[in-house]
Amino acid sequence: MSSHGRALPGEPDEPAAESRPATDRPDPFPRVDLDVDLSSHELLRRAQVLDALGPDWDPAAALRGEEAAYELLYSGLSAEQQRVYDQLVSAGVLPRRGVSDAAA
């Protein structure tokens, strides 16, 4: 029988669960509703990340370093590599070089 309760072609029809006789056994898969609020854990995680970065962390300098590494990574491409890079940029897979959404 398929998961939606209908017999598949070539299978004998089984009675629906509602029409089967009740047994004294408990449900082997009881349903449990579980709600977990992780907002306090997220605040703790963020505080720990900032603590690990330390007081000398400069997000603007980190962004400038990432942009410089990105420029270096995609500089000196061969013609074929540049063609593939341009295709990936036009498809939206990679951002265009020199274009930043973040303010420095």
Backbone as numpy.savetxt, mean C-alpha at the origin, in Angstrom:
# Nx Ny Nz CAx CAy CAz Cx Cy Cz
-20.50 -27.56 -4.60 -21.35 -26.39 -4.60 -20.45 -25.16 -4.60
-20.82 -24.15 -5.36 -20.02 -22.94 -5.45 -20.17 -22.12 -4.18
-19.32 -21.09 -4.06 -19.32 -20.26 -2.85 -20.58 -19.41 -2.73
-21.32 -19.23 -3.81 -22.53 -18.40 -3.74 -23.77 -19.24 -3.50
-23.62 -20.52 -3.20 -24.74 -21.34 -2.78 -25.46 -22.07 -3.90
-25.05 -21.89 -5.13 -25.69 -22.59 -6.24 -24.84 -23.77 -6.66
-25.51 -24.83 -7.09 -24.79 -26.01 -7.55 -24.12 -25.70 -8.88
-22.90 -26.17 -9.02 -22.19 -26.02 -10.28 -22.67 -27.09 -11.24
-22.50 -26.88 -12.54 -22.93 -27.89 -13.51 -22.26 -29.23 -13.21
-23.07 -30.28 -13.22 -22.54 -31.62 -12.98 -22.46 -32.00 -11.52
-22.79 -31.10 -10.59 -22.78 -31.40 -9.17 -24.20 -31.64 -8.69
-24.36 -32.57 -7.76 -25.72 -32.76 -7.21 -26.11 -31.57 -6.37
-27.40 -31.29 -6.37 -27.90 -30.17 -5.56 -27.83 -30.56 -4.09
-27.24 -29.67 -3.27 -27.22 -29.86 -1.82 -28.27 -28.96 -1.21
-28.87 -29.40 -0.13 -29.83 -28.51 0.51 -29.12 -27.29 1.08
-29.77 -26.17 1.07 -29.20 -24.94 1.62 -28.98 -25.12 3.11
-28.10 -24.33 3.66 -27.75 -24.44 5.07 -28.97 -24.25 5.96
-29.92 -23.39 5.52 -31.11 -23.12 6.33 -31.99 -24.36 6.43
-31.98 -25.19 5.40 -32.88 -26.34 5.41 -32.23 -27.58 6.01
-30.94 -27.52 6.36 -30.29 -28.65 7.00 -30.73 -28.73 8.47
-30.75 -29.93 9.00 -31.15 -30.03 10.41 -30.10 -29.37 11.31
-30.55 -28.73 12.37 -29.66 -28.08 13.33 -28.92 -29.14 14.13
-27.70 -28.85 14.48 -26.92 -29.77 15.30 -26.64 -29.11 16.63
-26.17 -29.92 17.57 -25.85 -29.39 18.90 -24.44 -28.83 18.95
-23.70 -28.96 17.86 -22.33 -28.46 17.85 -22.32 -26.94 17.67
-21.37 -26.28 18.37 -21.27 -24.82 18.17 -20.69 -24.51 16.79
-20.91 -23.29 16.36 -20.38 -22.85 15.08 -18.86 -22.93 15.12
-18.22 -23.64 14.18 -16.76 -23.76 14.22 -16.05 -22.44 13.91
-16.76 -21.50 13.29 -16.16 -20.20 12.95 -17.07 -19.09 13.47
-17.08 -18.88 14.79 -17.95 -17.83 15.31 -17.50 -16.46 14.83
-18.42 -15.59 14.60 -18.12 -14.24 14.13 -17.85 -13.34 15.33
-16.75 -12.61 15.25 -16.36 -11.69 16.32 -16.13 -10.33 15.70
-16.78 -9.31 16.24 -16.54 -7.94 15.79 -15.36 -7.39 16.59
-14.41 -6.80 15.88 -13.21 -6.29 16.53 -12.90 -4.92 15.96
-12.87 -3.93 16.82 -12.50 -2.57 16.44 -11.23 -2.20 17.19
-10.23 -1.71 16.45 -8.97 -1.31 17.06 -8.68 0.12 16.64
-8.47 0.98 17.60 -8.11 2.37 17.32 -6.60 2.49 17.43
-5.93 2.73 16.31 -4.47 2.81 16.29 -3.96 4.25 16.31
-4.84 5.21 16.52 -4.39 6.61 16.45 -3.34 6.92 17.51
-3.48 6.39 18.72 -2.46 6.67 19.74 -1.13 6.00 19.37
-1.19 4.84 18.74 0.04 4.18 18.30 0.70 4.95 17.17
-0.10 5.55 16.30 0.46 6.35 15.20 1.15 7.59 15.76
0.56 8.22 16.75 1.21 9.38 17.37 2.51 8.98 18.04
2.54 7.84 18.69 3.76 7.34 19.32 4.82 7.04 18.27
4.41 6.41 17.16 5.35 6.09 16.08 5.97 7.37 15.52
5.15 8.37 15.27 5.67 9.64 14.73 6.64 10.30 15.71
6.31 10.28 16.98 7.21 10.87 17.98 8.54 10.13 18.01
8.49 8.80 17.90 9.72 8.02 17.91 10.56 8.28 16.66
9.92 8.47 15.51 10.66 8.78 14.28 11.36 10.13 14.43
10.64 11.12 14.91 11.26 12.44 15.08 12.37 12.40 16.12
12.19 11.61 17.17 13.25 11.46 18.17 14.48 10.79 17.56
14.26 9.79 16.70 15.39 9.09 16.07 16.12 10.01 15.09
15.39 10.93 14.43 16.03 11.86 13.51 16.91 12.86 14.25
16.55 13.17 15.46 17.37 14.07 16.28 17.04 15.53 16.06
17.53 16.39 16.93 17.20 17.82 16.86 17.91 18.54 15.71
18.94 17.96 15.16 19.69 18.61 14.08 19.16 18.30 12.70
18.09 17.51 12.60 17.56 17.12 11.29 16.93 18.33 10.62
17.33 18.56 9.38 16.82 19.68 8.59 16.06 19.11 7.41
14.73 19.15 7.44 13.96 18.54 6.35 14.21 19.20 5.00
14.44 20.50 4.97 14.72 21.18 3.70 16.05 20.69 3.11
17.05 20.55 3.97 18.35 20.05 3.50 18.23 18.60 3.03
17.43 17.81 3.73 17.23 16.41 3.33 16.56 16.36 1.96
15.58 17.23 1.72 14.90 17.26 0.42 15.87 17.70 -0.68
16.69 18.71 -0.40 17.67 19.14 -1.40 18.64 18.01 -1.72
19.06 17.26 -0.71 19.94 16.12 -0.93 19.28 15.04 -1.77
18.00 14.77 -1.52 17.28 13.79 -2.33 17.16 14.24 -3.78
16.88 15.53 -3.98 16.76 16.04 -5.35 18.10 15.98 -6.08
19.19 16.28 -5.37 20.51 16.20 -5.98 20.84 14.75 -6.35
20.49 13.80 -5.48 20.73 12.39 -5.77 19.88 11.94 -6.96
18.66 12.42 -7.04 17.77 12.09 -8.16 18.36 12.62 -9.47
18.82 13.85 -9.46 19.45 14.44 -10.65 20.67 13.63 -11.08
21.50 13.25 -10.12 22.68 12.46 -10.42 22.32 11.09 -10.98
21.28 10.49 -10.41 20.85 9.17 -10.85 20.44 9.17 -12.32
19.72 10.20 -12.75 19.21 10.24 -14.11 20.04 11.12 -15.04
21.27 11.48 -14.66 22.13 12.26 -15.55 23.01 11.30 -16.34
23.49 11.75 -17.49 24.40 10.94 -18.30 23.76 9.71 -18.90
22.46 9.78 -19.18 21.78 8.63 -19.77 22.15 8.50 -21.24
22.20 7.27 -21.72 22.39 7.05 -23.16 21.10 7.44 -23.87
21.13 7.50 -25.18 19.94 7.88 -25.94 18.78 6.92 -25.67
19.07 5.63 -25.61 18.02 4.63 -25.33 17.48 4.79 -23.91
18.37 4.99 -22.95 17.94 5.19 -21.57 17.10 6.46 -21.44
17.50 7.51 -22.15 16.74 8.76 -22.11 15.36 8.57 -22.71
15.27 7.79 -23.79 13.97 7.51 -24.42 13.06 6.78 -23.43
13.59 5.78 -22.74 12.79 5.04 -21.76 12.40 5.95 -20.60
13.35 6.76 -20.15 13.05 7.71 -19.07 11.91 8.64 -19.48
11.99 9.19 -20.69 10.95 10.09 -21.17 9.60 9.39 -21.25
9.58 8.14 -21.65 8.32 7.37 -21.68 7.76 7.20 -20.27
8.62 6.90 -19.31 8.16 6.73 -17.94 7.64 8.03 -17.35
8.28 9.14 -17.70 7.80 10.44 -17.23 6.45 10.76 -17.86
6.32 10.55 -19.17 5.04 10.88 -19.83 3.92 9.96 -19.36
4.25 8.73 -18.91 3.24 7.81 -18.39 2.90 8.12 -16.92
3.66 9.03 -16.31 3.39 9.39 -14.92 4.03 8.46 -13.91
4.91 7.57 -14.36 5.59 6.64 -13.45 6.69 7.38 -12.68
7.40 8.26 -13.37 8.47 9.05 -12.74 8.13 10.52 -12.87
8.50 11.33 -11.86 8.30 12.77 -11.99 9.35 13.38 -12.91
9.01 14.49 -13.53 9.96 15.19 -14.41 11.07 15.79 -13.56
12.29 15.72 -14.02 13.43 16.26 -13.28 13.30 17.77 -13.16
13.75 18.27 -12.01 13.73 19.71 -11.78 12.38 20.24 -11.35
11.38 19.38 -11.25 10.04 19.80 -10.83 9.80 19.23 -9.44
9.59 20.10 -8.48 9.38 19.65 -7.11 8.05 20.20 -6.61
7.28 19.34 -5.94 6.02 19.78 -5.35 6.21 20.39 -3.98
7.36 20.13 -3.35 7.60 20.62 -2.00 8.33 21.96 -2.04
8.01 22.79 -1.10 8.71 24.08 -1.02 10.02 23.87 -0.26
11.09 24.46 -0.78 12.40 24.31 -0.12 12.61 25.37 0.90
